[in-house]
Amino acid sequence: MIDQSGTSPHRFSRPLVAAAIASSVIALAHTMGLKVVGEGIEMEEQHQFLKEKGCDMGQGYLFSRPLPAEEVVLAIHPMER
């Protein structure tokens, strides 16, 4: 899982270093056969960066506000309503 600090290169004084760390974590996880979840995605810029780097999934306010468990099921499986 890559937390919000790893999805926001602008939060660091050295954004290229932050981007390199996030890219490396994604590559390492995939090499180990793991899926990667980007956490705390709030801006489209973060989403696009992670998508370009091959991040498998993401969560954050860009997609939805926090939801009770019963609403999450409806949001994930809308065809089953």
mmCIF file of N, CA, C and O in Angstrom:
data_model
loop_
_atom_site.group_PDB
_atom_site.id
_atom_site.type_symbol
_atom_site.label_atom_id
_atom_site.label_comp_id
_atom_site.label_asym_id
_atom_site.label_seq_id
_atom_site.Cartn_x
_atom_site.Cartn_y
_atom_site.Cartn_z
ATOM 1 N N MET A 1 0.849 -1.168 0.000
ATOM 2 C CA MET A 1 0.000 0.000 0.000
ATOM 3 C C MET A 1 0.894 1.230 0.000
ATOM 4 O O MET A 1 1.878 1.296 0.713
ATOM 5 N N ILE A 2 0.550 2.165 -0.839
ATOM 6 C CA ILE A 2 1.257 3.445 -0.867
ATOM 7 C C ILE A 2 0.340 4.473 -0.231
ATOM 8 O O ILE A 2 -0.757 4.713 -0.724
ATOM 9 N N ASP A 3 0.776 5.048 0.887
ATOM 10 C CA ASP A 3 -0.095 6.006 1.572
ATOM 11 C C ASP A 3 -0.033 7.374 0.905
ATOM 12 O O ASP A 3 0.678 7.585 -0.072
ATOM 13 N N GLN A 4 -0.795 8.303 1.438
ATOM 14 C CA GLN A 4 -0.947 9.617 0.825
ATOM 15 C C GLN A 4 0.387 10.338 0.649
ATOM 16 O O GLN A 4 0.581 11.041 -0.329
ATOM 17 N N SER A 5 1.307 10.151 1.557
ATOM 18 C CA SER A 5 2.594 10.843 1.416
ATOM 19 C C SER A 5 3.331 10.384 0.166
ATOM 20 O O SER A 5 4.071 11.141 -0.444
ATOM 21 N N GLY A 6 3.102 9.153 -0.246
ATOM 22 C CA GLY A 6 3.750 8.647 -1.446
ATOM 23 C C GLY A 6 3.014 8.971 -2.725
ATOM 24 O O GLY A 6 3.529 8.749 -3.813
ATOM 25 N N THR A 7 1.799 9.498 -2.623
ATOM 26 C CA THR A 7 1.042 9.849 -3.820
ATOM 27 C C THR A 7 1.023 11.345 -4.054
ATOM 28 O O THR A 7 0.406 11.813 -4.985
ATOM 29 N N SER A 8 1.695 12.099 -3.209
ATOM 30 C CA SER A 8 1.694 13.562 -3.315
ATOM 31 C C SER A 8 3.115 14.100 -3.408
ATOM 32 O O SER A 8 3.645 14.632 -2.435
ATOM 33 N N PRO A 9 3.750 13.972 -4.583
ATOM 34 C CA PRO A 9 5.127 14.469 -4.701
ATOM 35 C C PRO A 9 5.285 15.941 -4.362
ATOM 36 O O PRO A 9 6.341 16.367 -3.915
ATOM 37 N N HIS A 10 4.224 16.755 -4.524
ATOM 38 C CA HIS A 10 4.332 18.192 -4.225
ATOM 39 C C HIS A 10 4.479 18.462 -2.736
ATOM 40 O O HIS A 10 4.820 19.557 -2.346
ATOM 41 N N ARG A 11 4.242 17.461 -1.878
ATOM 42 C CA ARG A 11 4.376 17.662 -0.428
ATOM 43 C C ARG A 11 5.826 17.608 0.036
ATOM 44 O O ARG A 11 6.131 17.913 1.162
ATOM 45 N N PHE A 12 6.694 17.148 -0.837
ATOM 46 C CA PHE A 12 8.091 16.993 -0.478
ATOM 47 C C PHE A 12 8.914 18.132 -1.055
ATOM 48 O O PHE A 12 8.576 18.702 -2.086
ATOM 49 N N SER A 13 10.039 18.428 -0.396
ATOM 50 C CA SER A 13 10.927 19.454 -0.931
ATOM 51 C C SER A 13 11.641 18.928 -2.174
ATOM 52 O O SER A 13 12.136 19.703 -2.974
ATOM 53 N N ARG A 14 11.668 17.609 -2.347
ATOM 54 C CA ARG A 14 12.307 16.995 -3.511
ATOM 55 C C ARG A 14 11.300 16.064 -4.190
ATOM 56 O O ARG A 14 11.324 14.856 -3.997
ATOM 57 N N PRO A 15 10.394 16.616 -5.000
ATOM 58 C CA PRO A 15 9.326 15.810 -5.594
ATOM 59 C C PRO A 15 9.820 14.673 -6.479
ATOM 60 O O PRO A 15 9.168 13.636 -6.566
ATOM 61 N N LEU A 16 10.968 14.817 -7.119
ATOM 62 C CA LEU A 16 11.488 13.725 -7.949
ATOM 63 C C LEU A 16 11.850 12.515 -7.096
ATOM 64 O O LEU A 16 11.686 11.376 -7.522
ATOM 65 N N VAL A 17 12.334 12.774 -5.893
ATOM 66 C CA VAL A 17 12.670 11.677 -4.981
ATOM 67 C C VAL A 17 11.395 10.959 -4.555
ATOM 68 O O VAL A 17 11.330 9.726 -4.549
ATOM 69 N N ALA A 18 10.350 11.707 -4.224
ATOM 70 C CA ALA A 18 9.079 11.102 -3.823
ATOM 71 C C ALA A 18 8.500 10.259 -4.954
ATOM 72 O O ALA A 18 8.005 9.148 -4.733
ATOM 73 N N ALA A 19 8.556 10.762 -6.178
ATOM 74 C CA ALA A 19 8.052 10.020 -7.329
ATOM 75 C C ALA A 19 8.864 8.751 -7.539
ATOM 76 O O ALA A 19 8.300 7.680 -7.836
ATOM 77 N N ALA A 20 10.170 8.825 -7.369
ATOM 78 C CA ALA A 20 11.026 7.651 -7.528
ATOM 79 C C ALA A 20 10.721 6.597 -6.473
ATOM 80 O O ALA A 20 10.698 5.401 -6.765
ATOM 81 N N ILE A 21 10.472 7.035 -5.248
ATOM 82 C CA ILE A 21 10.142 6.090 -4.177
ATOM 83 C C ILE A 21 8.821 5.385 -4.478
ATOM 84 O O ILE A 21 8.733 4.159 -4.389
ATOM 85 N N ALA A 22 7.806 6.138 -4.861
ATOM 86 C CA ALA A 22 6.508 5.537 -5.172
ATOM 87 C C ALA A 22 6.635 4.559 -6.341
ATOM 88 O O ALA A 22 6.100 3.442 -6.297
ATOM 89 N N SER A 23 7.354 4.944 -7.388
ATOM 90 C CA SER A 23 7.554 4.065 -8.543
ATOM 91 C C SER A 23 8.279 2.787 -8.143
ATOM 92 O O SER A 23 7.931 1.694 -8.594
ATOM 93 N N SER A 24 9.272 2.917 -7.287
ATOM 94 C CA SER A 24 10.044 1.757 -6.837
ATOM 95 C C SER A 24 9.204 0.808 -5.995
ATOM 96 O O SER A 24 9.311 -0.411 -6.128
ATOM 97 N N VAL A 25 8.371 1.358 -5.129
ATOM 98 C CA VAL A 25 7.502 0.525 -4.292
ATOM 99 C C VAL A 25 6.531 -0.271 -5.169
ATOM 100 O O VAL A 25 6.320 -1.465 -4.958
ATOM 101 N N ILE A 26 5.958 0.388 -6.178
ATOM 102 C CA ILE A 26 5.032 -0.296 -7.084
ATOM 103 C C ILE A 26 5.755 -1.414 -7.830
ATOM 104 O O ILE A 26 5.272 -2.552 -7.903
ATOM 105 N N ALA A 27 6.931 -1.109 -8.372
ATOM 106 C CA ALA A 27 7.703 -2.114 -9.114
ATOM 107 C C ALA A 27 8.102 -3.288 -8.218
ATOM 108 O O ALA A 27 7.987 -4.454 -8.624
ATOM 109 N N LEU A 28 8.549 -3.004 -7.013
ATOM 110 C CA LEU A 28 8.941 -4.058 -6.077
ATOM 111 C C LEU A 28 7.759 -4.964 -5.738
ATOM 112 O O LEU A 28 7.874 -6.195 -5.762
ATOM 113 N N ALA A 29 6.627 -4.364 -5.439
ATOM 114 C CA ALA A 29 5.438 -5.157 -5.102
ATOM 115 C C ALA A 29 5.042 -6.057 -6.265
ATOM 116 O O ALA A 29 4.738 -7.240 -6.077
ATOM 117 N N HIS A 30 5.057 -5.529 -7.482
ATOM 118 C CA HIS A 30 4.687 -6.335 -8.642
ATOM 119 C C HIS A 30 5.686 -7.471 -8.869
ATOM 120 O O HIS A 30 5.289 -8.581 -9.218
ATOM 121 N N THR A 31 6.973 -7.202 -8.638
ATOM 122 C CA THR A 31 7.992 -8.238 -8.756
ATOM 123 C C THR A 31 7.731 -9.380 -7.777
ATOM 124 O O THR A 31 7.983 -10.548 -8.073
ATOM 125 N N MET A 32 7.180 -9.034 -6.618
ATOM 126 C CA MET A 32 6.875 -10.028 -5.593
ATOM 127 C C MET A 32 5.497 -10.662 -5.789
ATOM 128 O O MET A 32 5.050 -11.452 -4.971
ATOM 129 N N GLY A 33 4.807 -10.286 -6.860
ATOM 130 C CA GLY A 33 3.491 -10.841 -7.140
ATOM 131 C C GLY A 33 2.374 -10.236 -6.314
ATOM 132 O O GLY A 33 1.316 -10.847 -6.153
ATOM 133 N N LEU A 34 2.596 -9.046 -5.791
ATOM 134 C CA LEU A 34 1.603 -8.379 -4.954
ATOM 135 C C LEU A 34 0.845 -7.316 -5.732
ATOM 136 O O LEU A 34 1.344 -6.768 -6.719
ATOM 137 N N LYS A 35 -0.342 -7.003 -5.287
ATOM 138 C CA LYS A 35 -1.130 -5.895 -5.821
ATOM 139 C C LYS A 35 -0.815 -4.658 -4.986
ATOM 140 O O LYS A 35 -0.511 -4.758 -3.797
ATOM 141 N N VAL A 36 -0.929 -3.487 -5.596
ATOM 142 C CA VAL A 36 -0.615 -2.233 -4.913
ATOM 143 C C VAL A 36 -1.870 -1.366 -4.825
ATOM 144 O O VAL A 36 -2.576 -1.187 -5.814
ATOM 145 N N VAL A 37 -2.133 -0.840 -3.625
ATOM 146 C CA VAL A 37 -3.259 0.057 -3.390
ATOM 147 C C VAL A 37 -2.700 1.440 -3.058
ATOM 148 O O VAL A 37 -1.935 1.591 -2.107
ATOM 149 N N GLY A 38 -3.086 2.421 -3.841
ATOM 150 C CA GLY A 38 -2.746 3.806 -3.543
ATOM 151 C C GLY A 38 -3.784 4.350 -2.575
ATOM 152 O O GLY A 38 -4.979 4.244 -2.812
ATOM 153 N N GLU A 39 -3.330 4.918 -1.481
ATOM 154 C CA GLU A 39 -4.238 5.369 -0.420
ATOM 155 C C GLU A 39 -4.224 6.885 -0.310
ATOM 156 O O GLU A 39 -3.191 7.520 -0.488
ATOM 157 N N GLY A 40 -5.382 7.457 -0.022
ATOM 158 C CA GLY A 40 -5.461 8.904 0.207
ATOM 159 C C GLY A 40 -5.417 9.723 -1.065
ATOM 160 O O GLY A 40 -4.936 10.848 -1.062
ATOM 161 N N ILE A 41 -5.931 9.172 -2.167
ATOM 162 C CA ILE A 41 -5.915 9.888 -3.439
ATOM 163 C C ILE A 41 -6.999 10.964 -3.407
ATOM 164 O O ILE A 41 -8.179 10.657 -3.284
ATOM 165 N N GLU A 42 -6.574 12.211 -3.506
ATOM 166 C CA GLU A 42 -7.505 13.340 -3.432
ATOM 167 C C GLU A 42 -7.553 14.155 -4.713
ATOM 168 O O GLU A 42 -8.512 14.882 -4.940
ATOM 169 N N MET A 43 -6.515 14.063 -5.525
ATOM 170 C CA MET A 43 -6.445 14.890 -6.739
ATOM 171 C C MET A 43 -6.231 14.011 -7.964
ATOM 172 O O MET A 43 -5.575 12.965 -7.889
ATOM 173 N N GLU A 44 -6.767 14.469 -9.093
ATOM 174 C CA GLU A 44 -6.612 13.727 -10.347
ATOM 175 C C GLU A 44 -5.134 13.545 -10.691
ATOM 176 O O GLU A 44 -4.748 12.522 -11.248
ATOM 177 N N GLU A 45 -4.308 14.513 -10.346
ATOM 178 C CA GLU A 45 -2.864 14.415 -10.592
ATOM 179 C C GLU A 45 -2.270 13.181 -9.900
ATOM 180 O O GLU A 45 -1.453 12.467 -10.482
ATOM 181 N N GLN A 46 -2.680 12.931 -8.666
ATOM 182 C CA GLN A 46 -2.213 11.751 -7.936
ATOM 183 C C GLN A 46 -2.692 10.474 -8.623
ATOM 184 O O GLN A 46 -1.930 9.519 -8.786
ATOM 185 N N HIS A 47 -3.975 10.465 -8.993
ATOM 186 C CA HIS A 47 -4.557 9.302 -9.651
ATOM 187 C C HIS A 47 -3.810 8.982 -10.944
ATOM 188 O O HIS A 47 -3.432 7.827 -11.197
ATOM 189 N N GLN A 48 -3.564 9.989 -11.775
ATOM 190 C CA GLN A 48 -2.877 9.772 -13.040
ATOM 191 C C GLN A 48 -1.448 9.284 -12.835
ATOM 192 O O GLN A 48 -0.977 8.393 -13.544
ATOM 193 N N PHE A 49 -0.747 9.856 -11.866
ATOM 194 C CA PHE A 49 0.621 9.427 -11.572
ATOM 195 C C PHE A 49 0.647 7.942 -11.218
ATOM 196 O O PHE A 49 1.420 7.171 -11.778
ATOM 197 N N LEU A 50 -0.213 7.531 -10.291
ATOM 198 C CA LEU A 50 -0.235 6.137 -9.859
ATOM 199 C C LEU A 50 -0.668 5.205 -10.988
ATOM 200 O O LEU A 50 -0.132 4.111 -11.147
ATOM 201 N N LYS A 51 -1.628 5.640 -11.770
ATOM 202 C CA LYS A 51 -2.100 4.842 -12.903
ATOM 203 C C LYS A 51 -0.963 4.630 -13.907
ATOM 204 O O LYS A 51 -0.740 3.520 -14.384
ATOM 205 N N GLU A 52 -0.229 5.695 -14.207
ATOM 206 C CA GLU A 52 0.902 5.601 -15.138
ATOM 207 C C GLU A 52 1.987 4.676 -14.623
ATOM 208 O O GLU A 52 2.676 4.016 -15.410
ATOM 209 N N LYS A 53 2.146 4.612 -13.317
ATOM 210 C CA LYS A 53 3.185 3.764 -12.721
ATOM 211 C C LYS A 53 2.720 2.325 -12.515
ATOM 212 O O LYS A 53 3.478 1.482 -12.070
ATOM 213 N N GLY A 54 1.443 2.039 -12.812
ATOM 214 C CA GLY A 54 0.947 0.666 -12.726
ATOM 215 C C GLY A 54 0.299 0.292 -11.411
ATOM 216 O O GLY A 54 0.113 -0.890 -11.134
ATOM 217 N N CYS A 55 -0.052 1.282 -10.592
ATOM 218 C CA CYS A 55 -0.744 0.991 -9.337
ATOM 219 C C CYS A 55 -2.064 0.282 -9.656
ATOM 220 O O CYS A 55 -2.782 0.659 -10.572
ATOM 221 N N ASP A 56 -2.366 -0.777 -8.914
ATOM 222 C CA ASP A 56 -3.509 -1.633 -9.238
ATOM 223 C C ASP A 56 -4.854 -1.086 -8.777
ATOM 224 O O ASP A 56 -5.860 -1.283 -9.456
ATOM 225 N N MET A 57 -4.880 -0.461 -7.631
ATOM 226 C CA MET A 57 -6.132 0.036 -7.059
ATOM 227 C C MET A 57 -5.857 1.335 -6.326
ATOM 228 O O MET A 57 -4.718 1.637 -5.999
ATOM 229 N N GLY A 58 -6.927 2.069 -6.025
ATOM 230 C CA GLY A 58 -6.761 3.292 -5.265
ATOM 231 C C GLY A 58 -7.999 3.606 -4.459
ATOM 232 O O GLY A 58 -9.098 3.145 -4.773
ATOM 233 N N GLN A 59 -7.797 4.388 -3.423
ATOM 234 C CA GLN A 59 -8.918 4.837 -2.603
ATOM 235 C C GLN A 59 -8.619 6.245 -2.132
ATOM 236 O O GLN A 59 -7.481 6.655 -2.061
ATOM 237 N N GLY A 60 -9.667 6.973 -1.858
ATOM 238 C CA GLY A 60 -9.505 8.326 -1.368
ATOM 239 C C GLY A 60 -10.688 9.191 -1.754
ATOM 240 O O GLY A 60 -11.603 8.758 -2.457
ATOM 241 N N TYR A 61 -10.662 10.431 -1.314
ATOM 242 C CA TYR A 61 -11.773 11.360 -1.538
ATOM 243 C C TYR A 61 -12.029 11.648 -3.013
ATOM 244 O O TYR A 61 -13.127 12.040 -3.383
ATOM 245 N N LEU A 62 -11.035 11.442 -3.876
ATOM 246 C CA LEU A 62 -11.275 11.641 -5.299
ATOM 247 C C LEU A 62 -12.378 10.700 -5.790
ATOM 248 O O LEU A 62 -13.168 11.051 -6.652
ATOM 249 N N PHE A 63 -12.443 9.519 -5.205
ATOM 250 C CA PHE A 63 -13.408 8.506 -5.628
ATOM 251 C C PHE A 63 -14.680 8.520 -4.791
ATOM 252 O O PHE A 63 -15.769 8.303 -5.307
ATOM 253 N N SER A 64 -14.536 8.719 -3.485
ATOM 254 C CA SER A 64 -15.698 8.681 -2.600
ATOM 255 C C SER A 64 -15.316 9.180 -1.213
ATOM 256 O O SER A 64 -14.186 8.987 -0.767
ATOM 257 N N ARG A 65 -16.274 9.766 -0.541
ATOM 258 C CA ARG A 65 -16.091 10.089 0.873
ATOM 259 C C ARG A 65 -16.133 8.757 1.651
ATOM 260 O O ARG A 65 -16.566 7.744 1.105
ATOM 261 N N PRO A 66 -15.694 8.733 2.903
ATOM 262 C CA PRO A 66 -15.805 7.502 3.683
ATOM 263 C C PRO A 66 -17.270 7.054 3.768
ATOM 264 O O PRO A 66 -18.177 7.876 3.904
ATOM 265 N N LEU A 67 -17.478 5.757 3.661
ATOM 266 C CA LEU A 67 -18.831 5.198 3.663
ATOM 267 C C LEU A 67 -18.974 4.115 4.718
ATOM 268 O O LEU A 67 -18.020 3.401 5.008
ATOM 269 N N PRO A 68 -20.191 3.942 5.256
ATOM 270 C CA PRO A 68 -20.449 2.792 6.126
ATOM 271 C C PRO A 68 -20.306 1.508 5.301
ATOM 272 O O PRO A 68 -20.509 1.513 4.076
ATOM 273 N N ALA A 69 -19.983 0.410 5.944
ATOM 274 C CA ALA A 69 -19.723 -0.857 5.257
ATOM 275 C C ALA A 69 -20.849 -1.256 4.313
ATOM 276 O O ALA A 69 -20.604 -1.694 3.183
ATOM 277 N N GLU A 70 -22.093 -1.091 4.742
ATOM 278 C CA GLU A 70 -23.214 -1.509 3.890
ATOM 279 C C GLU A 70 -23.303 -0.684 2.603
ATOM 280 O O GLU A 70 -23.741 -1.177 1.571
ATOM 281 N N GLU A 71 -22.858 0.564 2.637
ATOM 282 C CA GLU A 71 -22.863 1.395 1.432
ATOM 283 C C GLU A 71 -21.681 1.069 0.518
ATOM 284 O O GLU A 71 -21.771 1.226 -0.694
ATOM 285 N N VAL A 72 -20.582 0.623 1.108
ATOM 286 C CA VAL A 72 -19.423 0.240 0.301
ATOM 287 C C VAL A 72 -19.799 -0.913 -0.617
ATOM 288 O O VAL A 72 -19.476 -0.910 -1.809
ATOM 289 N N VAL A 73 -20.496 -1.881 -0.090
ATOM 290 C CA VAL A 73 -20.922 -3.036 -0.890
ATOM 291 C C VAL A 73 -21.750 -2.560 -2.079
ATOM 292 O O VAL A 73 -21.562 -3.017 -3.203
ATOM 293 N N LEU A 74 -22.639 -1.627 -1.866
ATOM 294 C CA LEU A 74 -23.471 -1.108 -2.960
ATOM 295 C C LEU A 74 -22.638 -0.326 -3.972
ATOM 296 O O LEU A 74 -22.882 -0.398 -5.179
ATOM 297 N N ALA A 75 -21.639 0.403 -3.494
ATOM 298 C CA ALA A 75 -20.791 1.189 -4.385
ATOM 299 C C ALA A 75 -19.893 0.297 -5.237
ATOM 300 O O ALA A 75 -19.636 0.590 -6.402
ATOM 301 N N ILE A 76 -19.420 -0.809 -4.666
ATOM 302 C CA ILE A 76 -18.521 -1.709 -5.384
ATOM 303 C C ILE A 76 -19.278 -2.608 -6.350
ATOM 304 O O ILE A 76 -18.820 -2.915 -7.426
ATOM 305 N N HIS A 77 -20.459 -3.056 -5.965
ATOM 306 C CA HIS A 77 -21.231 -3.988 -6.764
ATOM 307 C C HIS A 77 -22.575 -3.371 -7.161
ATOM 308 O O HIS A 77 -23.631 -3.875 -6.790
ATOM 309 N N PRO A 78 -22.565 -2.288 -7.950
ATOM 310 C CA PRO A 78 -23.843 -1.639 -8.281
ATOM 311 C C PRO A 78 -24.795 -2.511 -9.089
ATOM 312 O O PRO A 78 -25.997 -2.320 -9.038
ATOM 313 N N MET A 79 -24.301 -3.503 -9.809
ATOM 314 C CA MET A 79 -25.165 -4.362 -10.613
ATOM 315 C C MET A 79 -25.964 -5.336 -9.765
ATOM 316 O O MET A 79 -26.938 -5.900 -10.219
ATOM 317 N N GLU A 80 -25.566 -5.528 -8.519
ATOM 318 C CA GLU A 80 -26.240 -6.495 -7.655
ATOM 319 C C GLU A 80 -27.352 -5.879 -6.828
ATOM 320 O O GLU A 80 -27.950 -6.542 -6.003
ATOM 321 N N ARG A 81 -27.644 -4.600 -7.011
ATOM 322 C CA ARG A 81 -28.696 -3.956 -6.231
ATOM 323 C C ARG A 81 -30.060 -4.456 -6.592
ATOM 324 O O ARG A 81 -30.386 -4.841 -7.656
#
